[in-house]
């Protein structure tokens, strides 16, 4: 099918006229987790956003849909060990939250969440408890998901694509 230039212009003008209507549409419904329960998803979303928060250079993990990415990967995981480790890690964080603050992670205050995250992050180099091991797991998953997103690649890393990078070579010198 061919379209004349006049028809293309008419359709473009019609689409431009409809644009204000598109902007007025209600926001999309929240994403339903495929693997996590809603409470588990909320915890992963909050912890990942604490690991990579929004700053002056780029939006954080929540804006990059990190929890959605992790949820999708776990829902489609071939090995059943990884999803089980995530569930066990979340349970360990919830148990530690109850021990430290007498409430769940999501019901605790932002300061209490930060205290818990700081505590489990402190043992990152030599994790002993399940919650400390989970920190390494969620941090790795958050970093992987964030830096494969548009926000992580283009906004944070300012990736310019496959172009010549002038200046001193910053890679490995094989000579």
GROMACS .gro file of N, CA and C in nm:
model
  525
    1UNK      N    1   0.084  -0.116   0.000
    1UNK     CA    2   0.000   0.000   0.000
    1UNK      C    3   0.090   0.124   0.000
    2UNK      N    4   0.059   0.217  -0.085
    2UNK     CA    5   0.134   0.342  -0.088
    2UNK      C    6   0.049   0.453  -0.030
    3UNK      N    7   0.117   0.552   0.022
    3UNK     CA    8   0.048   0.665   0.083
    3UNK      C    9   0.107   0.792   0.022
    4UNK      N   10   0.020   0.882  -0.016
    4UNK     CA   11   0.068   1.006  -0.076
    4UNK      C   12   0.122   1.098   0.033
    5UNK      N   13   0.198   1.195  -0.012
    5UNK     CA   14   0.254   1.293   0.082
    5UNK      C   15   0.143   1.369   0.152
    6UNK      N   16   0.037   1.402   0.080
    6UNK     CA   17  -0.077   1.475   0.136
    6UNK      C   18  -0.145   1.392   0.246
    7UNK      N   19  -0.164   1.263   0.221
    7UNK     CA   20  -0.227   1.175   0.320
    7UNK      C   21  -0.138   1.161   0.445
    8UNK      N   22  -0.007   1.152   0.423
    8UNK     CA   23   0.084   1.141   0.535
    8UNK      C   24   0.077   1.268   0.621
    9UNK      N   25   0.076   1.384   0.558
    9UNK     CA   26   0.066   1.509   0.633
    9UNK      C   27  -0.065   1.518   0.710
   10UNK      N   28  -0.175   1.475   0.648
   10UNK     CA   29  -0.305   1.477   0.715
   10UNK      C   30  -0.303   1.386   0.838
   11UNK      N   31  -0.244   1.268   0.826
   11UNK     CA   32  -0.238   1.175   0.938
   11UNK      C   33  -0.146   1.228   1.048
   12UNK      N   34  -0.038   1.294   1.009
   12UNK     CA   35   0.053   1.353   1.107
   12UNK      C   36  -0.015   1.464   1.185
   13UNK      N   37  -0.089   1.549   1.116
   13UNK     CA   38  -0.162   1.658   1.181
   13UNK      C   39  -0.268   1.600   1.276
   14UNK      N   40  -0.337   1.496   1.232
   14UNK     CA   41  -0.439   1.432   1.316
   14UNK      C   42  -0.375   1.371   1.441
   15UNK      N   43  -0.259   1.308   1.424
   15UNK     CA   44  -0.190   1.249   1.540
   15UNK      C   45  -0.143   1.357   1.635
   16UNK      N   46  -0.092   1.467   1.583
   16UNK     CA   47  -0.048   1.577   1.668
   16UNK      C   48  -0.165   1.639   1.744
   17UNK      N   49  -0.281   1.645   1.678
   17UNK     CA   50  -0.399   1.701   1.745
   17UNK      C   51  -0.446   1.610   1.858
   18UNK      N   52  -0.423   1.480   1.846
   18UNK     CA   53  -0.467   1.385   1.949
   18UNK      C   54  -0.368   1.374   2.064
   19UNK      N   55  -0.248   1.428   2.050
   19UNK     CA   56  -0.146   1.416   2.153
   19UNK      C   57  -0.189   1.465   2.290
   20UNK      N   58  -0.258   1.581   2.302
   20UNK     CA   59  -0.302   1.622   2.436
   20UNK      C   60  -0.396   1.522   2.502
   21UNK      N   61  -0.471   1.448   2.422
   21UNK     CA   62  -0.560   1.346   2.478
   21UNK      C   63  -0.480   1.229   2.535
   22UNK      N   64  -0.371   1.194   2.469
   22UNK     CA   65  -0.287   1.084   2.516
   22UNK      C   66  -0.222   1.122   2.650
   23UNK      N   67  -0.175   1.245   2.663
   23UNK     CA   68  -0.112   1.289   2.787
   23UNK      C   69  -0.211   1.291   2.902
   24UNK      N   70  -0.339   1.303   2.872
   24UNK     CA   71  -0.441   1.311   2.976
   24UNK      C   72  -0.488   1.173   3.024
   25UNK      N   73  -0.436   1.066   2.965
   25UNK     CA   74  -0.476   0.932   3.006
   25UNK      C   75  -0.433   0.906   3.150
   26UNK      N   76  -0.508   0.827   3.224
   26UNK     CA   77  -0.468   0.796   3.361
   26UNK      C   78  -0.339   0.713   3.362
   27UNK      N   79  -0.263   0.718   3.470
   27UNK     CA   80  -0.139   0.640   3.476
   27UNK      C   81  -0.168   0.490   3.470
   28UNK      N   82  -0.068   0.416   3.427
   28UNK     CA   83  -0.082   0.271   3.417
   28UNK      C   84  -0.098   0.209   3.556
   29UNK      N   85  -0.167   0.098   3.559
   29UNK     CA   86  -0.186   0.026   3.686
   29UNK      C   87  -0.051  -0.026   3.734
   30UNK      N   88  -0.034  -0.041   3.864
   30UNK     CA   89   0.093  -0.095   3.916
   30UNK      C   90   0.118  -0.234   3.859
   31UNK      N   91   0.244  -0.265   3.845
   31UNK     CA   92   0.284  -0.395   3.791
   31UNK      C   93   0.255  -0.503   3.893
   32UNK      N   94   0.198  -0.612   3.847
   32UNK     CA   95   0.176  -0.727   3.935
   32UNK      C   96   0.297  -0.818   3.926
   33UNK      N   97   0.356  -0.850   4.040
   33UNK     CA   98   0.475  -0.937   4.037
   33UNK      C   99   0.441  -1.075   3.981
   34UNK      N  100   0.539  -1.131   3.911
   34UNK     CA  101   0.523  -1.264   3.854
   34UNK      C  102   0.573  -1.372   3.950
   35UNK      N  103   0.678  -1.339   4.025
   35UNK     CA  104   0.737  -1.435   4.117
   35UNK      C  105   0.713  -1.396   4.262
   36UNK      N  106   0.748  -1.274   4.297
   36UNK     CA  107   0.736  -1.227   4.435
   36UNK      C  108   0.591  -1.209   4.477
   37UNK      N  109   0.568  -1.221   4.606
   37UNK     CA  110   0.440  -1.177   4.661
   37UNK      C  111   0.445  -1.023   4.660
   38UNK      N  112   0.332  -0.955   4.673
   38UNK     CA  113   0.336  -0.808   4.677
   38UNK      C  114   0.426  -0.753   4.789
   39UNK      N  115   0.429  -0.818   4.905
   39UNK     CA  116   0.515  -0.771   5.014
   39UNK      C  117   0.663  -0.794   4.983
   40UNK      N  118   0.695  -0.908   4.925
   40UNK     CA  119   0.833  -0.936   4.886
   40UNK      C  120   0.879  -0.836   4.779
   41UNK      N  121   0.791  -0.811   4.683
   41UNK     CA  122   0.823  -0.717   4.576
   41UNK      C  123   0.851  -0.578   4.634
   42UNK      N  124   0.767  -0.534   4.727
   42UNK     CA  125   0.786  -0.403   4.789
   42UNK      C  126   0.921  -0.395   4.860
   43UNK      N  127   0.959  -0.501   4.930
   43UNK     CA  128   1.088  -0.504   5.000
   43UNK      C  129   1.203  -0.496   4.900
   44UNK      N  130   1.198  -0.575   4.794
   44UNK     CA  131   1.304  -0.574   4.693
   44UNK      C  132   1.311  -0.437   4.625
   45UNK      N  133   1.195  -0.380   4.595
   45UNK     CA  134   1.190  -0.248   4.532
   45UNK      C  135   1.252  -0.142   4.623
   46UNK      N  136   1.218  -0.145   4.750
   46UNK     CA  137   1.270  -0.047   4.846
   46UNK      C  138   1.421  -0.065   4.868
   47UNK      N  139   1.464  -0.188   4.891
   47UNK     CA  140   1.607  -0.212   4.916
   47UNK      C  141   1.690  -0.176   4.794
   48UNK      N  142   1.643  -0.212   4.674
   48UNK     CA  143   1.721  -0.179   4.554
   48UNK      C  144   1.731  -0.028   4.536
   49UNK      N  145   1.623   0.044   4.569
   49UNK     CA  146   1.627   0.190   4.557
   49UNK      C  147   1.716   0.253   4.664
   50UNK      N  148   1.733   0.185   4.775
   50UNK     CA  149   1.827   0.234   4.877
   50UNK      C  150   1.971   0.209   4.833
   51UNK      N  151   1.993   0.102   4.759
   51UNK     CA  152   2.126   0.068   4.711
   51UNK      C  153   2.170   0.164   4.601
   52UNK      N  154   2.077   0.193   4.506
   52UNK     CA  155   2.105   0.291   4.401
   52UNK      C  156   1.991   0.393   4.403
   53UNK      N  157   2.008   0.497   4.485
   53UNK     CA  158   1.902   0.599   4.495
   53UNK      C  159   1.912   0.702   4.382
   54UNK      N  160   1.807   0.778   4.366
   54UNK     CA  161   1.808   0.889   4.272
   54UNK      C  162   1.907   0.995   4.322
   55UNK      N  163   1.986   1.048   4.230
   55UNK     CA  164   2.077   1.156   4.265
   55UNK      C  165   2.072   1.262   4.155
   56UNK      N  166   2.162   1.359   4.160
   56UNK     CA  167   2.158   1.468   4.064
   56UNK      C  168   2.193   1.423   3.923
   57UNK      N  169   2.258   1.310   3.906
   57UNK     CA  170   2.298   1.263   3.773
   57UNK      C  171   2.192   1.176   3.707
   58UNK      N  172   2.125   1.092   3.785
   58UNK     CA  173   2.028   1.001   3.724
   58UNK      C  174   1.926   0.954   3.827
   59UNK      N  175   1.819   0.898   3.774
   59UNK     CA  176   1.716   0.839   3.859
   59UNK      C  177   1.769   0.710   3.919
   60UNK      N  178   1.705   0.664   4.025
   60UNK     CA  179   1.751   0.546   4.097
   60UNK      C  180   1.696   0.415   4.045
   61UNK      N  181   1.715   0.312   4.125
   61UNK     CA  182   1.676   0.176   4.088
   61UNK      C  183   1.525   0.162   4.069
   62UNK      N  184   1.446   0.232   4.149
   62UNK     CA  185   1.300   0.222   4.134
   62UNK      C  186   1.257   0.275   3.997
   63UNK      N  187   1.311   0.389   3.958
   63UNK     CA  188   1.277   0.447   3.828
   63UNK      C  189   1.325   0.359   3.713
   64UNK      N  190   1.432   0.285   3.736
   64UNK     CA  191   1.486   0.195   3.634
   64UNK      C  192   1.415   0.060   3.632
   65UNK      N  193   1.313   0.043   3.715
   65UNK     CA  194   1.233  -0.081   3.722
   65UNK      C  195   1.317  -0.203   3.759
   66UNK      N  196   1.412  -0.185   3.848
   66UNK     CA  197   1.500  -0.293   3.889
   66UNK      C  198   1.422  -0.409   3.950
   67UNK      N  199   1.329  -0.381   4.040
   67UNK     CA  200   1.253  -0.490   4.104
   67UNK      C  201   1.171  -0.567   4.002
   68UNK      N  202   1.117  -0.498   3.903
   68UNK     CA  203   1.040  -0.565   3.798
   68UNK      C  204   1.131  -0.659   3.719
   69UNK      N  205   1.251  -0.612   3.689
   69UNK     CA  206   1.347  -0.694   3.616
   69UNK      C  207   1.385  -0.819   3.696
   70UNK      N  208   1.418  -0.799   3.823
   70UNK     CA  209   1.456  -0.912   3.908
   70UNK      C  210   1.340  -1.010   3.920
   71UNK      N  211   1.220  -0.959   3.940
   71UNK     CA  212   1.101  -1.042   3.950
   71UNK      C  213   1.082  -1.126   3.824
   72UNK      N  214   1.097  -1.064   3.709
   72UNK     CA  215   1.082  -1.137   3.582
   72UNK      C  216   1.187  -1.245   3.564
   73UNK      N  217   1.311  -1.215   3.601
   73UNK     CA  218   1.418  -1.314   3.591
   73UNK      C  219   1.391  -1.434   3.680
   74UNK      N  220   1.345  -1.407   3.802
   74UNK     CA  221   1.319  -1.518   3.895
   74UNK      C  222   1.198  -1.599   3.853
   75UNK      N  223   1.099  -1.534   3.794
   75UNK     CA  224   0.980  -1.606   3.747
   75UNK      C  225   1.014  -1.702   3.634
   76UNK      N  226   1.118  -1.670   3.558
   76UNK     CA  227   1.157  -1.753   3.443
   76UNK      C  228   1.283  -1.834   3.469
   77UNK      N  229   1.329  -1.838   3.592
   77UNK     CA  230   1.455  -1.906   3.623
   77UNK      C  231   1.444  -2.056   3.597
   78UNK      N  232   1.546  -2.111   3.532
   78UNK     CA  233   1.550  -2.255   3.509
   78UNK      C  234   1.590  -2.329   3.635
   79UNK      N  235   1.690  -2.274   3.703
   79UNK     CA  236   1.734  -2.335   3.827
   79UNK      C  237   1.643  -2.287   3.939
   80UNK      N  238   1.592  -2.378   4.017
   80UNK     CA  239   1.499  -2.340   4.124
   80UNK      C  240   1.571  -2.296   4.251
   81UNK      N  241   1.705  -2.315   4.256
   81UNK     CA  242   1.782  -2.272   4.373
   81UNK      C  243   1.783  -2.121   4.389
   82UNK      N  244   1.801  -2.049   4.278
   82UNK     CA  245   1.810  -1.903   4.287
   82UNK      C  246   1.681  -1.840   4.341
   83UNK      N  247   1.564  -1.874   4.289
   83UNK     CA  248   1.442  -1.817   4.348
   83UNK      C  249   1.426  -1.852   4.496
   84UNK      N  250   1.464  -1.973   4.533
   84UNK     CA  251   1.454  -2.013   4.674
   84UNK      C  252   1.549  -1.931   4.761
   85UNK      N  253   1.670  -1.900   4.709
   85UNK     CA  254   1.765  -1.817   4.784
   85UNK      C  255   1.710  -1.676   4.804
   86UNK      N  256   1.642  -1.623   4.703
   86UNK     CA  257   1.582  -1.490   4.717
   86UNK      C  258   1.474  -1.492   4.825
   87UNK      N  259   1.388  -1.592   4.822
   87UNK     CA  260   1.282  -1.600   4.923
   87UNK      C  261   1.341  -1.617   5.063
   88UNK      N  262   1.443  -1.700   5.077
   88UNK     CA  263   1.507  -1.721   5.207
   88UNK      C  264   1.575  -1.592   5.253
   89UNK      N  265   1.638  -1.520   5.162
   89UNK     CA  266   1.703  -1.395   5.196
   89UNK      C  267   1.605  -1.289   5.242
   90UNK      N  268   1.493  -1.279   5.173
   90UNK     CA  269   1.389  -1.184   5.212
   90UNK      C  270   1.336  -1.219   5.350
   91UNK      N  271   1.315  -1.348   5.375
   91UNK     CA  272   1.268  -1.392   5.507
   91UNK      C  273   1.371  -1.357   5.615
   92UNK      N  274   1.499  -1.371   5.582
   92UNK     CA  275   1.604  -1.338   5.679
   92UNK      C  276   1.605  -1.187   5.709
   93UNK      N  277   1.584  -1.105   5.608
   93UNK     CA  278   1.577  -0.960   5.630
   93UNK      C  279   1.457  -0.926   5.716
   94UNK      N  280   1.345  -0.990   5.689
   94UNK     CA  281   1.225  -0.964   5.771
   94UNK      C  282   1.248  -1.006   5.916
   95UNK      N  283   1.313  -1.119   5.937
   95UNK     CA  284   1.342  -1.164   6.074
   95UNK      C  285   1.437  -1.067   6.144
   96UNK      N  286   1.538  -1.019   6.073
   96UNK     CA  287   1.629  -0.922   6.133
   96UNK      C  288   1.558  -0.791   6.163
   97UNK      N  289   1.468  -0.750   6.077
   97UNK     CA  290   1.391  -0.627   6.100
   97UNK      C  291   1.306  -0.641   6.227
   98UNK      N  292   1.244  -0.757   6.243
   98UNK     CA  293   1.164  -0.780   6.364
   98UNK      C  294   1.252  -0.781   6.489
   99UNK      N  295   1.371  -0.839   6.475
   99UNK     CA  296   1.465  -0.843   6.588
   99UNK      C  297   1.514  -0.703   6.623
  100UNK      N  298   1.548  -0.624   6.523
  100UNK     CA  299   1.604  -0.491   6.548
  100UNK      C  300   1.498  -0.387   6.583
  101UNK      N  301   1.382  -0.395   6.515
  101UNK     CA  302   1.285  -0.286   6.526
  101UNK      C  303   1.144  -0.331   6.565
  102UNK      N  304   1.127  -0.459   6.587
  102UNK     CA  305   0.998  -0.516   6.629
  102UNK      C  306   0.886  -0.490   6.526
  103UNK      N  307   0.924  -0.484   6.400
  103UNK     CA  308   0.825  -0.467   6.294
  103UNK      C  309   0.886  -0.515   6.163
  104UNK      N  310   0.804  -0.526   6.060
  104UNK     CA  311   0.854  -0.571   5.929
  104UNK      C  312   0.939  -0.462   5.867
  105UNK      N  313   1.013  -0.498   5.766
  105UNK     CA  314   1.102  -0.403   5.698
  105UNK      C  315   1.021  -0.287   5.641
  106UNK      N  316   0.913  -0.315   5.570
  106UNK     CA  317   0.835  -0.210   5.506
  106UNK      C  318   0.756  -0.128   5.606
  107UNK      N  319   0.726  -0.181   5.722
  107UNK     CA  320   0.653  -0.105   5.824
  107UNK      C  321   0.747  -0.020   5.910
  108UNK      N  322   0.875  -0.043   5.898
  108UNK     CA  323   0.971   0.034   5.977
  108UNK      C  324   0.992   0.172   5.915
  109UNK      N  325   1.052   0.260   5.991
  109UNK     CA  326   1.078   0.396   5.943
  109UNK      C  327   1.194   0.395   5.844
  110UNK      N  328   1.207   0.499   5.763
  110UNK     CA  329   1.323   0.506   5.673
  110UNK      C  330   1.457   0.497   5.747
  111UNK      N  331   1.465   0.555   5.864
  111UNK     CA  332   1.589   0.548   5.943
  111UNK      C  333   1.617   0.406   5.988
  112UNK      N  334   1.512   0.333   6.028
  112UNK     CA  335   1.528   0.193   6.070
  112UNK      C  336   1.569   0.106   5.951
  113UNK      N  337   1.512   0.132   5.835
  113UNK     CA  338   1.550   0.056   5.714
  113UNK      C  339   1.697   0.079   5.683
  114UNK      N  340   1.739   0.203   5.693
  114UNK     CA  341   1.879   0.236   5.665
  114UNK      C  342   1.971   0.169   5.767
  115UNK      N  343   1.931   0.165   5.892
  115UNK     CA  344   2.011   0.099   5.995
  115UNK      C  345   2.026  -0.050   5.964
  116UNK      N  346   1.919  -0.113   5.922
  116UNK     CA  347   1.925  -0.255   5.888
  116UNK      C  348   2.014  -0.276   5.767
  117UNK      N  349   1.995  -0.196   5.663
  117UNK     CA  350   2.076  -0.210   5.542
  117UNK      C  351   2.224  -0.186   5.572
  118UNK      N  352   2.252  -0.087   5.654
  118UNK     CA  353   2.390  -0.058   5.693
  118UNK      C  354   2.452  -0.175   5.768
  119UNK      N  355   2.374  -0.235   5.854
  119UNK     CA  356   2.424  -0.349   5.933
  119UNK      C  357   2.459  -0.467   5.844
  120UNK      N  358   2.371  -0.502   5.751
  120UNK     CA  359   2.400  -0.620   5.667
  120UNK      C  360   2.505  -0.588   5.560
  121UNK      N  361   2.514  -0.461   5.519
  121UNK     CA  362   2.616  -0.422   5.421
  121UNK      C  363   2.755  -0.422   5.481
  122UNK      N  364   2.765  -0.400   5.610
  122UNK     CA  365   2.895  -0.394   5.677
  122UNK      C  366   2.970  -0.527   5.667
  123UNK      N  367   2.896  -0.636   5.652
  123UNK     CA  368   2.958  -0.769   5.646
  123UNK      C  369   2.967  -0.820   5.502
  124UNK      N  370   2.961  -0.730   5.407
  124UNK     CA  371   2.960  -0.771   5.266
  124UNK      C  372   3.082  -0.853   5.227
  125UNK      N  373   3.199  -0.819   5.277
  125UNK     CA  374   3.319  -0.892   5.239
  125UNK      C  375   3.327  -1.031   5.301
  126UNK      N  376   3.259  -1.052   5.413
  126UNK     CA  377   3.259  -1.183   5.477
  126UNK      C  378   3.123  -1.208   5.543
  127UNK      N  379   3.019  -1.231   5.462
  127UNK     CA  380   2.885  -1.248   5.520
  127UNK      C  381   2.873  -1.380   5.594
  128UNK      N  382   2.809  -1.374   5.709
  128UNK     CA  383   2.791  -1.494   5.790
  128UNK      C  384   2.642  -1.531   5.800
  129UNK      N  385   2.557  -1.435   5.825
  129UNK     CA  386   2.414  -1.463   5.842
  129UNK      C  387   2.343  -1.466   5.706
  130UNK      N  388   2.223  -1.521   5.705
  130UNK     CA  389   2.145  -1.525   5.581
  130UNK      C  390   2.112  -1.385   5.531
  131UNK      N  391   2.085  -1.292   5.622
  131UNK     CA  392   2.054  -1.154   5.582
  131UNK      C  393   2.177  -1.089   5.519
  132UNK      N  394   2.295  -1.115   5.574
  132UNK     CA  395   2.418  -1.059   5.517
  132UNK      C  396   2.447  -1.119   5.380
  133UNK      N  397   2.422  -1.247   5.365
  133UNK     CA  398   2.440  -1.312   5.234
  133UNK      C  399   2.340  -1.256   5.134
  134UNK      N  400   2.220  -1.227   5.181
  134UNK     CA  401   2.117  -1.171   5.092
  134UNK      C  402   2.158  -1.032   5.044
  135UNK      N  403   2.227  -0.955   5.127
  135UNK     CA  404   2.271  -0.823   5.082
  135UNK      C  405   2.357  -0.835   4.957
  136UNK      N  406   2.453  -0.928   4.958
  136UNK     CA  407   2.537  -0.948   4.839
  136UNK      C  408   2.452  -0.984   4.719
  137UNK      N  409   2.351  -1.067   4.741
  137UNK     CA  410   2.264  -1.113   4.633
  137UNK      C  411   2.180  -0.997   4.576
  138UNK      N  412   2.117  -0.919   4.662
  138UNK     CA  413   2.032  -0.810   4.613
  138UNK      C  414   2.117  -0.697   4.555
  139UNK      N  415   2.235  -0.674   4.611
  139UNK     CA  416   2.322  -0.570   4.556
  139UNK      C  417   2.366  -0.610   4.415
  140UNK      N  418   2.406  -0.734   4.397
  140UNK     CA  419   2.447  -0.781   4.264
  140UNK      C  420   2.333  -0.775   4.165
  141UNK      N  421   2.215  -0.819   4.207
  141UNK     CA  422   2.098  -0.814   4.119
  141UNK      C  423   2.058  -0.672   4.084
  142UNK      N  424   2.068  -0.583   4.181
  142UNK     CA  425   2.034  -0.443   4.159
  142UNK      C  426   2.130  -0.380   4.060
  143UNK      N  427   2.258  -0.402   4.078
  143UNK     CA  428   2.359  -0.345   3.989
  143UNK      C  429   2.341  -0.398   3.847
  144UNK      N  430   2.320  -0.528   3.833
  144UNK     CA  431   2.303  -0.589   3.702
  144UNK      C  432   2.180  -0.532   3.631
  145UNK      N  433   2.069  -0.524   3.703
  145UNK     CA  434   1.946  -0.474   3.643
  145UNK      C  435   1.956  -0.325   3.610
  146UNK      N  436   2.013  -0.247   3.701
  146UNK     CA  437   2.022  -0.103   3.681
  146UNK      C  438   2.109  -0.068   3.561
  147UNK      N  439   2.226  -0.129   3.554
  147UNK     CA  440   2.319  -0.094   3.448
  147UNK      C  441   2.290  -0.164   3.316
  148UNK      N  442   2.181  -0.235   3.306
  148UNK     CA  443   2.132  -0.281   3.176
  148UNK      C  444   2.005  -0.207   3.138
  149UNK      N  445   1.964  -0.109   3.219
  149UNK     CA  446   1.846  -0.029   3.188
  149UNK      C  447   1.887   0.098   3.115
  150UNK      N  448   1.792   0.161   3.050
  150UNK     CA  449   1.818   0.288   2.981
  150UNK      C  450   1.870   0.393   3.079
  151UNK      N  451   1.810   0.399   3.196
  151UNK     CA  452   1.854   0.498   3.296
  151UNK      C  453   1.998   0.472   3.338
  152UNK      N  454   2.032   0.348   3.365
  152UNK     CA  455   2.168   0.316   3.409
  152UNK      C  456   2.272   0.335   3.300
  153UNK      N  457   2.238   0.296   3.178
  153UNK     CA  458   2.334   0.306   3.068
  153UNK      C  459   2.349   0.450   3.020
  154UNK      N  460   2.238   0.513   2.987
  154UNK     CA  461   2.245   0.644   2.922
  154UNK      C  462   2.251   0.761   3.021
  155UNK      N  463   2.168   0.760   3.125
  155UNK     CA  464   2.166   0.872   3.218
  155UNK      C  465   2.285   0.868   3.314
  156UNK      N  466   2.307   0.752   3.377
  156UNK     CA  467   2.413   0.742   3.477
  156UNK      C  468   2.551   0.731   3.412
  157UNK      N  469   2.566   0.637   3.320
  157UNK     CA  470   2.697   0.615   3.257
  157UNK      C  471   2.722   0.707   3.137
  158UNK      N  472   2.619   0.774   3.091
  158UNK     CA  473   2.628   0.866   2.977
  158UNK      C  474   2.691   0.798   2.855
  159UNK      N  475   2.644   0.676   2.828
  159UNK     CA  476   2.693   0.599   2.714
  159UNK      C  477   2.652   0.667   2.585
  160UNK      N  478   2.746   0.684   2.496
  160UNK     CA  479   2.721   0.755   2.371
  160UNK      C  480   2.701   0.661   2.252
  161UNK      N  481   2.711   0.533   2.276
  161UNK     CA  482   2.696   0.438   2.166
  161UNK      C  483   2.832   0.398   2.110
  162UNK      N  484   2.829   0.338   1.996
  162UNK     CA  485   2.949   0.288   1.931
  162UNK      C  486   3.015   0.401   1.853
  163UNK      N  487   3.086   0.487   1.925
  163UNK     CA  488   3.153   0.601   1.864
  163UNK      C  489   3.299   0.603   1.909
  164UNK      N  490   3.379   0.674   1.833
  164UNK     CA  491   3.520   0.689   1.869
  164UNK      C  492   3.528   0.775   1.994
  165UNK      N  493   3.604   0.729   2.092
  165UNK     CA  494   3.625   0.802   2.216
  165UNK      C  495   3.762   0.869   2.207
  166UNK      N  496   3.766   0.999   2.181
  166UNK     CA  497   3.896   1.065   2.169
  166UNK      C  498   3.965   1.076   2.305
  167UNK      N  499   4.094   1.097   2.300
  167UNK     CA  500   4.168   1.113   2.424
  167UNK      C  501   4.250   0.990   2.457
  168UNK      N  502   4.304   0.989   2.576
  168UNK     CA  503   4.388   0.879   2.618
  168UNK      C  504   4.305   0.752   2.633
  169UNK      N  505   4.360   0.641   2.586
  169UNK     CA  506   4.290   0.513   2.595
  169UNK      C  507   4.284   0.466   2.738
  170UNK      N  508   4.163   0.433   2.785
  170UNK     CA  509   4.146   0.394   2.925
  170UNK      C  510   4.133   0.244   2.943
  171UNK      N  511   4.150   0.169   2.837
  171UNK     CA  512   4.133   0.024   2.844
  171UNK      C  513   4.261  -0.048   2.881
  172UNK      N  514   4.267  -0.175   2.851
  172UNK     CA  515   4.381  -0.260   2.883
  172UNK      C  516   4.485  -0.251   2.774
  173UNK      N  517   4.609  -0.230   2.809
  173UNK     CA  518   4.717  -0.223   2.713
  173UNK      C  519   4.778  -0.363   2.703
  174UNK      N  520   4.759  -0.429   2.590
  174UNK     CA  521   4.803  -0.566   2.573
  174UNK      C  522   4.947  -0.579   2.528
  175UNK      N  523   5.018  -0.472   2.510
  175UNK     CA  524   5.157  -0.483   2.462
  175UNK      C  525   5.254  -0.514   2.571
   0.00000   0.00000   0.00000
